[in-house]
Amino acid sequence: MRILCIGDIYGTLGMQALRDYLPKVKQTYKPHLIITNGENAHKGHGITFSEYKEMMSLGIALVTLGNHAFRYDKIREFIDKSNIIRPANYDISVPGKGYQTIRFNEKTVTVINLMGRIFMGDPLDNPFKVIDEILEKVNSDIVLIDFHGEATSEKIAFAHYVDGKVTAVFGTHTHVQTNDAMTLPKGTLYITDLGMTGPLHGILGAQVESQINKFFTGMRGPVKELTEGKKQFNGVLIDTDLKKIDTISIRE
Ligand code: FE2
C-alpha cells in the first residue's frame, strides 16, 4: 500500500500549491491513501470547514493538526464530525480525537497525531506515555504517527521509542524537510520533518519583513502569511509493501 503524507499546508499559497501539485503527484506516485497536516491552512493558523472540505474533495482522507489546532475557533463546531485528528496528548476534555482508523480494501490504517513538548510551550501530556496507552488499544495493519514537534532530538527519540511497534513516524511543524528519511533498526519508517506546502520564499510561510523585524528588534508582532510569490509542495511517499519511505519535494 502506498500512502502519501503531505507536509503542513500553510495558508492561501498552501491551498493553491495543493490544487496545483496534488493532481500531478497523484499521477506520478499513485497513492492509495493521502493524509496531510492541515493546522496552518487558514492564513497560517488553524483550519476552516471550507479548507477541510476542499482537502477532502482533492482526495485527502485524513487531516492531522498540532499547536495551531484550535486557532480557528469554529473548528470546535465540526471537528467531532470530521476526518480531522488533533494531538492525542491534549487533555481528555478537548474536542476531537487523537487518532482515527480508516479501512482501505482489506486493510486497517490508524493515524495517530501527537505533539512534542520541547520548545513548544503548550502544557501537554507526555507523548511517550500517551502512545503506550493508544497502542494498547489499537490493532491495525498499518499505524502511522504524525509527531508535531520542534526539537529534532525529541522526534528522533520518540521514533526509536516506538520503533518496531508502528509502521511509520513522520515529523511535522518545522516546515523544513529533513534529509533523513530512513528505516529504523526494528523496521519503522521515519523522517524528522515532512517540510511544508505553501510559500517558497517566506519565513516558514510568514511574510519576510515582519519576521526579520522580530529577530532584529526582539519584539514579537503578528505573524502574517505570505500570499504572493512562488510555492512549494513537500511530503513523503510510504510504501508499506516495499517498506520504503521516499521524500517528495517540488519547488516552483
Ligand atoms: Fe505547528
PDB file of C-alpha atoms and ligand atoms in Angstrom:
ATOM      1  CA  MET A   1       0.000   0.000   0.000  1.00  0.00           C
ATOM      2  CA  ARG A   2       1.269   3.445  -0.914  1.00  0.00           C
ATOM      3  CA  ILE A   3       0.462   6.330   1.441  1.00  0.00           C
ATOM      4  CA  LEU A   4       1.183   9.951   0.591  1.00  0.00           C
ATOM      5  CA  CYS A   5       1.825  12.167   3.633  1.00  0.00           C
ATOM      6  CA  ILE A   6       1.783  15.873   2.784  1.00  0.00           C
ATOM      7  CA  GLY A   7       3.654  18.390   4.937  1.00  0.00           C
ATOM      8  CA  ASP A   8       1.972  21.294   6.709  1.00  0.00           C
ATOM      9  CA  ILE A   9      -0.335  23.149   4.298  1.00  0.00           C
ATOM     10  CA  TYR A  10       0.272  26.833   5.010  1.00  0.00           C
ATOM     11  CA  GLY A  11      -2.308  29.488   4.161  1.00  0.00           C
ATOM     12  CA  THR A  12      -3.574  30.712   0.806  1.00  0.00           C
ATOM     13  CA  LEU A  13      -0.481  29.653  -1.136  1.00  0.00           C
ATOM     14  CA  GLY A  14      -0.516  26.261   0.582  1.00  0.00           C
ATOM     15  CA  MET A  15      -4.061  25.601  -0.597  1.00  0.00           C
ATOM     16  CA  GLN A  16      -3.055  26.804  -4.076  1.00  0.00           C
ATOM     17  CA  ALA A  17       0.016  24.532  -4.082  1.00  0.00           C
ATOM     18  CA  LEU A  18      -2.289  21.652  -3.191  1.00  0.00           C
ATOM     19  CA  ARG A  19      -4.566  22.437  -6.172  1.00  0.00           C
ATOM     20  CA  ASP A  20      -1.570  22.900  -8.484  1.00  0.00           C
ATOM     21  CA  TYR A  21       0.609  19.951  -7.496  1.00  0.00           C
ATOM     22  CA  LEU A  22      -1.502  17.243  -5.880  1.00  0.00           C
ATOM     23  CA  PRO A  23      -3.070  16.010  -9.172  1.00  0.00           C
ATOM     24  CA  LYS A  24       0.427  15.595 -10.682  1.00  0.00           C
ATOM     25  CA  VAL A  25       1.791  13.930  -7.549  1.00  0.00           C
ATOM     26  CA  LYS A  26      -1.168  11.510  -7.585  1.00  0.00           C
ATOM     27  CA  GLN A  27      -0.486  10.699 -11.238  1.00  0.00           C
ATOM     28  CA  THR A  28       3.199  10.063 -10.599  1.00  0.00           C
ATOM     29  CA  TYR A  29       3.070   8.106  -7.328  1.00  0.00           C
ATOM     30  CA  LYS A  30      -0.443   6.604  -7.459  1.00  0.00           C
ATOM     31  CA  PRO A  31      -1.055   6.663  -3.682  1.00  0.00           C
ATOM     32  CA  HIS A  32      -3.870   4.543  -2.241  1.00  0.00           C
ATOM     33  CA  LEU A  33      -4.302   6.895   0.694  1.00  0.00           C
ATOM     34  CA  ILE A  34      -3.437  10.560   1.233  1.00  0.00           C
ATOM     35  CA  ILE A  35      -3.102  12.315   4.577  1.00  0.00           C
ATOM     36  CA  THR A  36      -1.889  15.810   5.398  1.00  0.00           C
ATOM     37  CA  ASN A  37      -1.065  18.111   8.268  1.00  0.00           C
ATOM     38  CA  GLY A  38      -3.535  21.000   7.976  1.00  0.00           C
ATOM     39  CA  GLU A  39      -3.004  23.065  11.116  1.00  0.00           C
ATOM     40  CA  ASN A  40      -1.700  26.098   9.187  1.00  0.00           C
ATOM     41  CA  ALA A  41      -4.215  26.027   6.323  1.00  0.00           C
ATOM     42  CA  HIS A  42      -6.144  29.116   7.426  1.00  0.00           C
ATOM     43  CA  LYS A  43      -3.724  32.034   6.969  1.00  0.00           C
ATOM     44  CA  GLY A  44      -1.126  30.079   8.924  1.00  0.00           C
ATOM     45  CA  HIS A  45      -3.307  29.500  11.968  1.00  0.00           C
ATOM     46  CA  GLY A  46      -5.847  26.691  12.159  1.00  0.00           C
ATOM     47  CA  ILE A  47      -8.210  25.266   9.581  1.00  0.00           C
ATOM     48  CA  THR A  48     -11.717  26.295   8.458  1.00  0.00           C
ATOM     49  CA  PHE A  49     -14.511  23.975   7.369  1.00  0.00           C
ATOM     50  CA  SER A  50     -14.199  25.144   3.742  1.00  0.00           C
ATOM     51  CA  GLU A  51     -10.449  24.402   3.664  1.00  0.00           C
ATOM     52  CA  TYR A  52     -11.106  20.987   5.188  1.00  0.00           C
ATOM     53  CA  LYS A  53     -13.855  20.264   2.629  1.00  0.00           C
ATOM     54  CA  GLU A  54     -11.597  21.282  -0.234  1.00  0.00           C
ATOM     55  CA  MET A  55      -8.831  18.973   1.020  1.00  0.00           C
ATOM     56  CA  MET A  56     -11.350  16.129   1.098  1.00  0.00           C
ATOM     57  CA  SER A  57     -12.544  16.956  -2.438  1.00  0.00           C
ATOM     58  CA  LEU A  58      -8.922  16.815  -3.645  1.00  0.00           C
ATOM     59  CA  GLY A  59      -8.647  13.255  -2.347  1.00  0.00           C
ATOM     60  CA  ILE A  60      -7.192  13.675   1.130  1.00  0.00           C
ATOM     61  CA  ALA A  61      -8.606  11.103   3.540  1.00  0.00           C
ATOM     62  CA  LEU A  62      -7.478  12.500   6.872  1.00  0.00           C
ATOM     63  CA  VAL A  63      -6.046  15.732   8.306  1.00  0.00           C
ATOM     64  CA  THR A  64      -3.713  15.981  11.308  1.00  0.00           C
ATOM     65  CA  LEU A  65      -3.093  19.097  13.413  1.00  0.00           C
ATOM     66  CA  GLY A  66      -0.671  20.474  16.006  1.00  0.00           C
ATOM     67  CA  ASN A  67      -0.095  23.545  18.164  1.00  0.00           C
ATOM     68  CA  HIS A  68      -2.430  25.670  15.996  1.00  0.00           C
ATOM     69  CA  ALA A  69      -5.227  23.066  16.143  1.00  0.00           C
ATOM     70  CA  PHE A  70      -7.761  25.381  17.769  1.00  0.00           C
ATOM     71  CA  ARG A  71      -6.571  28.770  16.493  1.00  0.00           C
ATOM     72  CA  TYR A  72      -9.572  28.902  14.164  1.00  0.00           C
ATOM     73  CA  ASP A  73     -12.152  28.856  16.913  1.00  0.00           C
ATOM     74  CA  LYS A  74     -15.071  27.384  14.949  1.00  0.00           C
ATOM     75  CA  ILE A  75     -13.228  24.093  14.447  1.00  0.00           C
ATOM     76  CA  ARG A  76     -14.896  23.135  17.741  1.00  0.00           C
ATOM     77  CA  GLU A  77     -18.199  23.009  15.824  1.00  0.00           C
ATOM     78  CA  PHE A  78     -17.087  20.463  13.217  1.00  0.00           C
ATOM     79  CA  ILE A  79     -14.004  18.584  14.446  1.00  0.00           C
ATOM     80  CA  ASP A  80     -16.040  15.800  16.077  1.00  0.00           C
ATOM     81  CA  LYS A  81     -17.882  15.058  12.811  1.00  0.00           C
ATOM     82  CA  SER A  82     -14.788  15.262  10.595  1.00  0.00           C
ATOM     83  CA  ASN A  83     -11.785  13.251   9.477  1.00  0.00           C
ATOM     84  CA  ILE A  84      -9.572  15.658  11.370  1.00  0.00           C
ATOM     85  CA  ILE A  85      -7.498  14.482  14.319  1.00  0.00           C
ATOM     86  CA  ARG A  86      -5.736  16.697  16.869  1.00  0.00           C
ATOM     87  CA  PRO A  87      -2.765  15.814  19.096  1.00  0.00           C
ATOM     88  CA  ALA A  88      -3.727  12.907  21.357  1.00  0.00           C
ATOM     89  CA  ASN A  89      -1.786  14.352  24.281  1.00  0.00           C
ATOM     90  CA  TYR A  90      -4.207  17.223  24.825  1.00  0.00           C
ATOM     91  CA  ASP A  91      -6.391  16.856  27.893  1.00  0.00           C
ATOM     92  CA  ILE A  92      -9.271  14.404  27.575  1.00  0.00           C
ATOM     93  CA  SER A  93     -11.765  17.285  27.758  1.00  0.00           C
ATOM     94  CA  VAL A  94     -10.502  18.828  24.494  1.00  0.00           C
ATOM     95  CA  PRO A  95     -12.827  18.411  21.462  1.00  0.00           C
ATOM     96  CA  GLY A  96     -11.885  15.962  18.714  1.00  0.00           C
ATOM     97  CA  LYS A  97      -9.898  12.748  18.819  1.00  0.00           C
ATOM     98  CA  GLY A  98      -6.190  11.954  18.797  1.00  0.00           C
ATOM     99  CA  TYR A  99      -6.303   9.053  16.378  1.00  0.00           C
ATOM    100  CA  GLN A 100      -8.557   7.566  13.755  1.00  0.00           C
ATOM    101  CA  THR A 101      -8.751   4.264  11.915  1.00  0.00           C
ATOM    102  CA  ILE A 102      -9.567   4.113   8.215  1.00  0.00           C
ATOM    103  CA  ARG A 103     -10.384   0.966   6.252  1.00  0.00           C
ATOM    104  CA  PHE A 104      -8.771   0.629   2.840  1.00  0.00           C
ATOM    105  CA  ASN A 105      -9.587  -2.513   0.842  1.00  0.00           C
ATOM    106  CA  GLU A 106      -8.920  -5.279   3.366  1.00  0.00           C
ATOM    107  CA  LYS A 107      -6.501  -3.234   5.470  1.00  0.00           C
ATOM    108  CA  THR A 108      -6.986  -1.047   8.525  1.00  0.00           C
ATOM    109  CA  VAL A 109      -4.861   2.072   8.824  1.00  0.00           C
ATOM    110  CA  THR A 110      -4.676   4.007  12.090  1.00  0.00           C
ATOM    111  CA  VAL A 111      -3.268   7.520  12.026  1.00  0.00           C
ATOM    112  CA  ILE A 112      -2.186   8.999  15.366  1.00  0.00           C
ATOM    113  CA  ASN A 113      -1.362  12.662  15.998  1.00  0.00           C
ATOM    114  CA  LEU A 114       0.916  13.661  18.901  1.00  0.00           C
ATOM    115  CA  MET A 115       2.716  16.828  19.835  1.00  0.00           C
ATOM    116  CA  GLY A 116       6.204  17.222  21.214  1.00  0.00           C
ATOM    117  CA  ARG A 117       6.821  19.270  24.357  1.00  0.00           C
ATOM    118  CA  ILE A 118      10.317  20.637  23.798  1.00  0.00           C
ATOM    119  CA  PHE A 119      10.310  24.322  22.689  1.00  0.00           C
ATOM    120  CA  MET A 120       6.555  24.068  22.051  1.00  0.00           C
ATOM    121  CA  GLY A 121       5.192  25.912  25.063  1.00  0.00           C
ATOM    122  CA  ASP A 122       1.931  24.002  25.467  1.00  0.00           C
ATOM    123  CA  PRO A 123       1.409  22.044  28.723  1.00  0.00           C
ATOM    124  CA  LEU A 124       0.531  18.747  27.090  1.00  0.00           C
ATOM    125  CA  ASP A 125       0.675  15.212  28.455  1.00  0.00           C
ATOM    126  CA  ASN A 126       3.817  13.130  27.956  1.00  0.00           C
ATOM    127  CA  PRO A 127       3.618  11.796  24.369  1.00  0.00           C
ATOM    128  CA  PHE A 128       5.743   8.761  25.286  1.00  0.00           C
ATOM    129  CA  LYS A 129       3.185   7.678  27.903  1.00  0.00           C
ATOM    130  CA  VAL A 130       0.210   8.571  25.724  1.00  0.00           C
ATOM    131  CA  ILE A 131       1.445   6.467  22.800  1.00  0.00           C
ATOM    132  CA  ASP A 132       1.772   3.424  25.097  1.00  0.00           C
ATOM    133  CA  GLU A 133      -1.882   3.832  26.102  1.00  0.00           C
ATOM    134  CA  ILE A 134      -3.018   4.232  22.492  1.00  0.00           C
ATOM    135  CA  LEU A 135      -1.021   1.278  21.166  1.00  0.00           C
ATOM    136  CA  GLU A 136      -2.611  -0.971  23.783  1.00  0.00           C
ATOM    137  CA  LYS A 137      -5.996  -0.233  22.190  1.00  0.00           C
ATOM    138  CA  VAL A 138      -5.016  -0.154  18.508  1.00  0.00           C
ATOM    139  CA  ASN A 139      -4.708  -3.341  16.491  1.00  0.00           C
ATOM    140  CA  SER A 140      -4.426  -2.141  12.877  1.00  0.00           C
ATOM    141  CA  ASP A 141      -2.469  -3.490   9.925  1.00  0.00           C
ATOM    142  CA  ILE A 142      -0.789  -0.122   9.438  1.00  0.00           C
ATOM    143  CA  VAL A 143      -0.102   2.518  12.111  1.00  0.00           C
ATOM    144  CA  LEU A 144       1.186   5.975  11.189  1.00  0.00           C
ATOM    145  CA  ILE A 145       2.160   8.751  13.613  1.00  0.00           C
ATOM    146  CA  ASP A 146       2.372  12.461  12.871  1.00  0.00           C
ATOM    147  CA  PHE A 147       4.659  13.749  15.640  1.00  0.00           C
ATOM    148  CA  HIS A 148       4.279  17.524  15.594  1.00  0.00           C
ATOM    149  CA  GLY A 149       7.346  18.974  17.248  1.00  0.00           C
ATOM    150  CA  GLU A 150      10.187  21.450  17.160  1.00  0.00           C
ATOM    151  CA  ALA A 151      13.168  19.593  18.638  1.00  0.00           C
ATOM    152  CA  THR A 152      14.850  17.069  16.329  1.00  0.00           C
ATOM    153  CA  SER A 153      16.146  15.167  19.374  1.00  0.00           C
ATOM    154  CA  GLU A 154      12.641  14.664  20.782  1.00  0.00           C
ATOM    155  CA  LYS A 155      11.303  13.485  17.421  1.00  0.00           C
ATOM    156  CA  ILE A 156      14.153  11.008  16.903  1.00  0.00           C
ATOM    157  CA  ALA A 157      13.909   9.736  20.498  1.00  0.00           C
ATOM    158  CA  PHE A 158      10.166   9.223  20.090  1.00  0.00           C
ATOM    159  CA  ALA A 159      10.647   7.356  16.814  1.00  0.00           C
ATOM    160  CA  HIS A 160      13.144   4.977  18.431  1.00  0.00           C
ATOM    161  CA  TYR A 161      10.753   4.522  21.365  1.00  0.00           C
ATOM    162  CA  VAL A 162       8.068   3.174  19.006  1.00  0.00           C
ATOM    163  CA  ASP A 163      10.461   1.508  16.536  1.00  0.00           C
ATOM    164  CA  GLY A 164       9.101  -1.896  15.553  1.00  0.00           C
ATOM    165  CA  LYS A 165       5.665  -1.121  17.030  1.00  0.00           C
ATOM    166  CA  VAL A 166       4.319   1.155  14.286  1.00  0.00           C
ATOM    167  CA  THR A 167       4.642   1.364  10.500  1.00  0.00           C
ATOM    168  CA  ALA A 168       5.931   4.920  10.259  1.00  0.00           C
ATOM    169  CA  VAL A 169       6.617   8.094  12.217  1.00  0.00           C
ATOM    170  CA  PHE A 170       6.858  11.385  10.390  1.00  0.00           C
ATOM    171  CA  GLY A 171       7.570  14.734  11.987  1.00  0.00           C
ATOM    172  CA  THR A 172       5.772  17.973  11.171  1.00  0.00           C
ATOM    173  CA  HIS A 173       5.843  21.605  12.429  1.00  0.00           C
ATOM    174  CA  THR A 174       9.307  22.895  11.469  1.00  0.00           C
ATOM    175  CA  HIS A 175       8.215  23.423   7.836  1.00  0.00           C
ATOM    176  CA  VAL A 176      11.674  22.429   6.563  1.00  0.00           C
ATOM    177  CA  GLN A 177      12.029  18.969   5.055  1.00  0.00           C
ATOM    178  CA  THR A 178      14.830  16.955   6.622  1.00  0.00           C
ATOM    179  CA  ASN A 179      17.221  14.745   4.689  1.00  0.00           C
ATOM    180  CA  ASP A 180      16.936  11.709   6.973  1.00  0.00           C
ATOM    181  CA  ALA A 181      14.137   9.521   5.595  1.00  0.00           C
ATOM    182  CA  MET A 182      15.166   6.040   6.733  1.00  0.00           C
ATOM    183  CA  THR A 183      14.206   2.668   8.104  1.00  0.00           C
ATOM    184  CA  LEU A 184      14.952   2.407  11.837  1.00  0.00           C
ATOM    185  CA  PRO A 185      16.652  -0.765  13.215  1.00  0.00           C
ATOM    186  CA  LYS A 186      13.381  -2.525  14.121  1.00  0.00           C
ATOM    187  CA  GLY A 187      11.629  -1.623  10.873  1.00  0.00           C
ATOM    188  CA  THR A 188       9.707   1.603  11.486  1.00  0.00           C
ATOM    189  CA  LEU A 189       9.934   4.099   8.617  1.00  0.00           C
ATOM    190  CA  TYR A 190      10.937   7.582   9.736  1.00  0.00           C
ATOM    191  CA  ILE A 191      11.581  11.186   8.769  1.00  0.00           C
ATOM    192  CA  THR A 192      12.189  14.051  11.202  1.00  0.00           C
ATOM    193  CA  ASP A 193      10.101  16.549   9.204  1.00  0.00           C
ATOM    194  CA  LEU A 194       7.991  16.396   6.044  1.00  0.00           C
ATOM    195  CA  GLY A 195       8.529  20.074   5.228  1.00  0.00           C
ATOM    196  CA  MET A 196       5.721  22.443   4.283  1.00  0.00           C
ATOM    197  CA  THR A 197       3.308  23.044   1.431  1.00  0.00           C
ATOM    198  CA  GLY A 198       2.936  26.780   0.869  1.00  0.00           C
ATOM    199  CA  PRO A 199       5.063  29.855   0.131  1.00  0.00           C
ATOM    200  CA  LEU A 200       8.587  29.122  -1.073  1.00  0.00           C
ATOM    201  CA  HIS A 201      10.215  32.397  -0.118  1.00  0.00           C
ATOM    202  CA  GLY A 202       8.533  33.263   3.158  1.00  0.00           C
ATOM    203  CA  ILE A 203       9.875  32.573   6.643  1.00  0.00           C
ATOM    204  CA  LEU A 204       8.256  29.159   7.240  1.00  0.00           C
ATOM    205  CA  GLY A 205       5.197  30.577   5.423  1.00  0.00           C
ATOM    206  CA  ALA A 206       5.093  34.038   7.008  1.00  0.00           C
ATOM    207  CA  GLN A 207       5.932  37.407   5.429  1.00  0.00           C
ATOM    208  CA  VAL A 208       9.659  38.087   5.350  1.00  0.00           C
ATOM    209  CA  GLU A 209       9.800  41.687   6.652  1.00  0.00           C
ATOM    210  CA  SER A 210       7.764  41.081   9.804  1.00  0.00           C
ATOM    211  CA  GLN A 211       9.866  38.065  10.734  1.00  0.00           C
ATOM    212  CA  ILE A 212      13.191  39.797  10.090  1.00  0.00           C
ATOM    213  CA  ASN A 213      11.907  42.672  12.220  1.00  0.00           C
ATOM    214  CA  LYS A 214      11.111  40.235  15.018  1.00  0.00           C
ATOM    215  CA  PHE A 215      14.628  38.814  15.024  1.00  0.00           C
ATOM    216  CA  PHE A 216      16.228  42.247  14.551  1.00  0.00           C
ATOM    217  CA  THR A 217      14.380  44.010  17.357  1.00  0.00           C
ATOM    218  CA  GLY A 218      13.404  41.158  19.647  1.00  0.00           C
ATOM    219  CA  MET A 219       9.818  42.422  19.514  1.00  0.00           C
ATOM    220  CA  ARG A 220       7.096  39.997  18.501  1.00  0.00           C
ATOM    221  CA  GLY A 221       4.414  41.206  16.104  1.00  0.00           C
ATOM    222  CA  PRO A 222       1.508  39.435  14.452  1.00  0.00           C
ATOM    223  CA  VAL A 223       2.602  36.596  12.148  1.00  0.00           C
ATOM    224  CA  LYS A 224       1.089  37.310   8.721  1.00  0.00           C
ATOM    225  CA  GLU A 225       1.007  34.757   5.923  1.00  0.00           C
ATOM    226  CA  LEU A 226       2.850  35.408   2.673  1.00  0.00           C
ATOM    227  CA  THR A 227       0.159  35.377  -0.019  1.00  0.00           C
ATOM    228  CA  GLU A 228       2.166  36.096  -3.176  1.00  0.00           C
ATOM    229  CA  GLY A 229       5.074  34.503  -4.967  1.00  0.00           C
ATOM    230  CA  LYS A 230       6.366  31.032  -5.642  1.00  0.00           C
ATOM    231  CA  LYS A 231       5.118  27.890  -3.947  1.00  0.00           C
ATOM    232  CA  GLN A 232       6.458  24.577  -2.699  1.00  0.00           C
ATOM    233  CA  PHE A 233       4.968  21.139  -2.039  1.00  0.00           C
ATOM    234  CA  ASN A 234       6.634  18.682   0.349  1.00  0.00           C
ATOM    235  CA  GLY A 235       5.876  15.286   1.777  1.00  0.00           C
ATOM    236  CA  VAL A 236       6.777  11.625   1.673  1.00  0.00           C
ATOM    237  CA  LEU A 237       5.509   8.512  -0.023  1.00  0.00           C
ATOM    238  CA  ILE A 238       5.387   5.495   2.270  1.00  0.00           C
ATOM    239  CA  ASP A 239       5.236   2.089   0.610  1.00  0.00           C
ATOM    240  CA  THR A 240       4.196  -0.436   3.254  1.00  0.00           C
ATOM    241  CA  ASP A 241       4.821  -3.457   0.991  1.00  0.00           C
ATOM    242  CA  LEU A 242       8.307  -2.402  -0.112  1.00  0.00           C
ATOM    243  CA  LYS A 243       8.943  -0.956   3.395  1.00  0.00           C
ATOM    244  CA  LYS A 244      10.237   2.284   1.916  1.00  0.00           C
ATOM    245  CA  ILE A 245       9.913   5.973   2.658  1.00  0.00           C
ATOM    246  CA  ASP A 246      10.791   8.442  -0.088  1.00  0.00           C
ATOM    247  CA  THR A 247      10.693  12.226   0.055  1.00  0.00           C
ATOM    248  CA  ILE A 248       8.763  14.347  -2.408  1.00  0.00           C
ATOM    249  CA  SER A 249       9.798  17.981  -2.779  1.00  0.00           C
ATOM    250  CA  ILE A 250       8.549  20.283  -5.528  1.00  0.00           C
ATOM    251  CA  ARG A 251       9.669  23.916  -5.794  1.00  0.00           C
ATOM    252  CA  GLU A 252       8.055  26.269  -8.272  1.00  0.00           C
TER     253      GLU A 252
HETATM  254 FE   FE2 B   1       2.919  23.723  14.192  1.00  0.00          FE
END
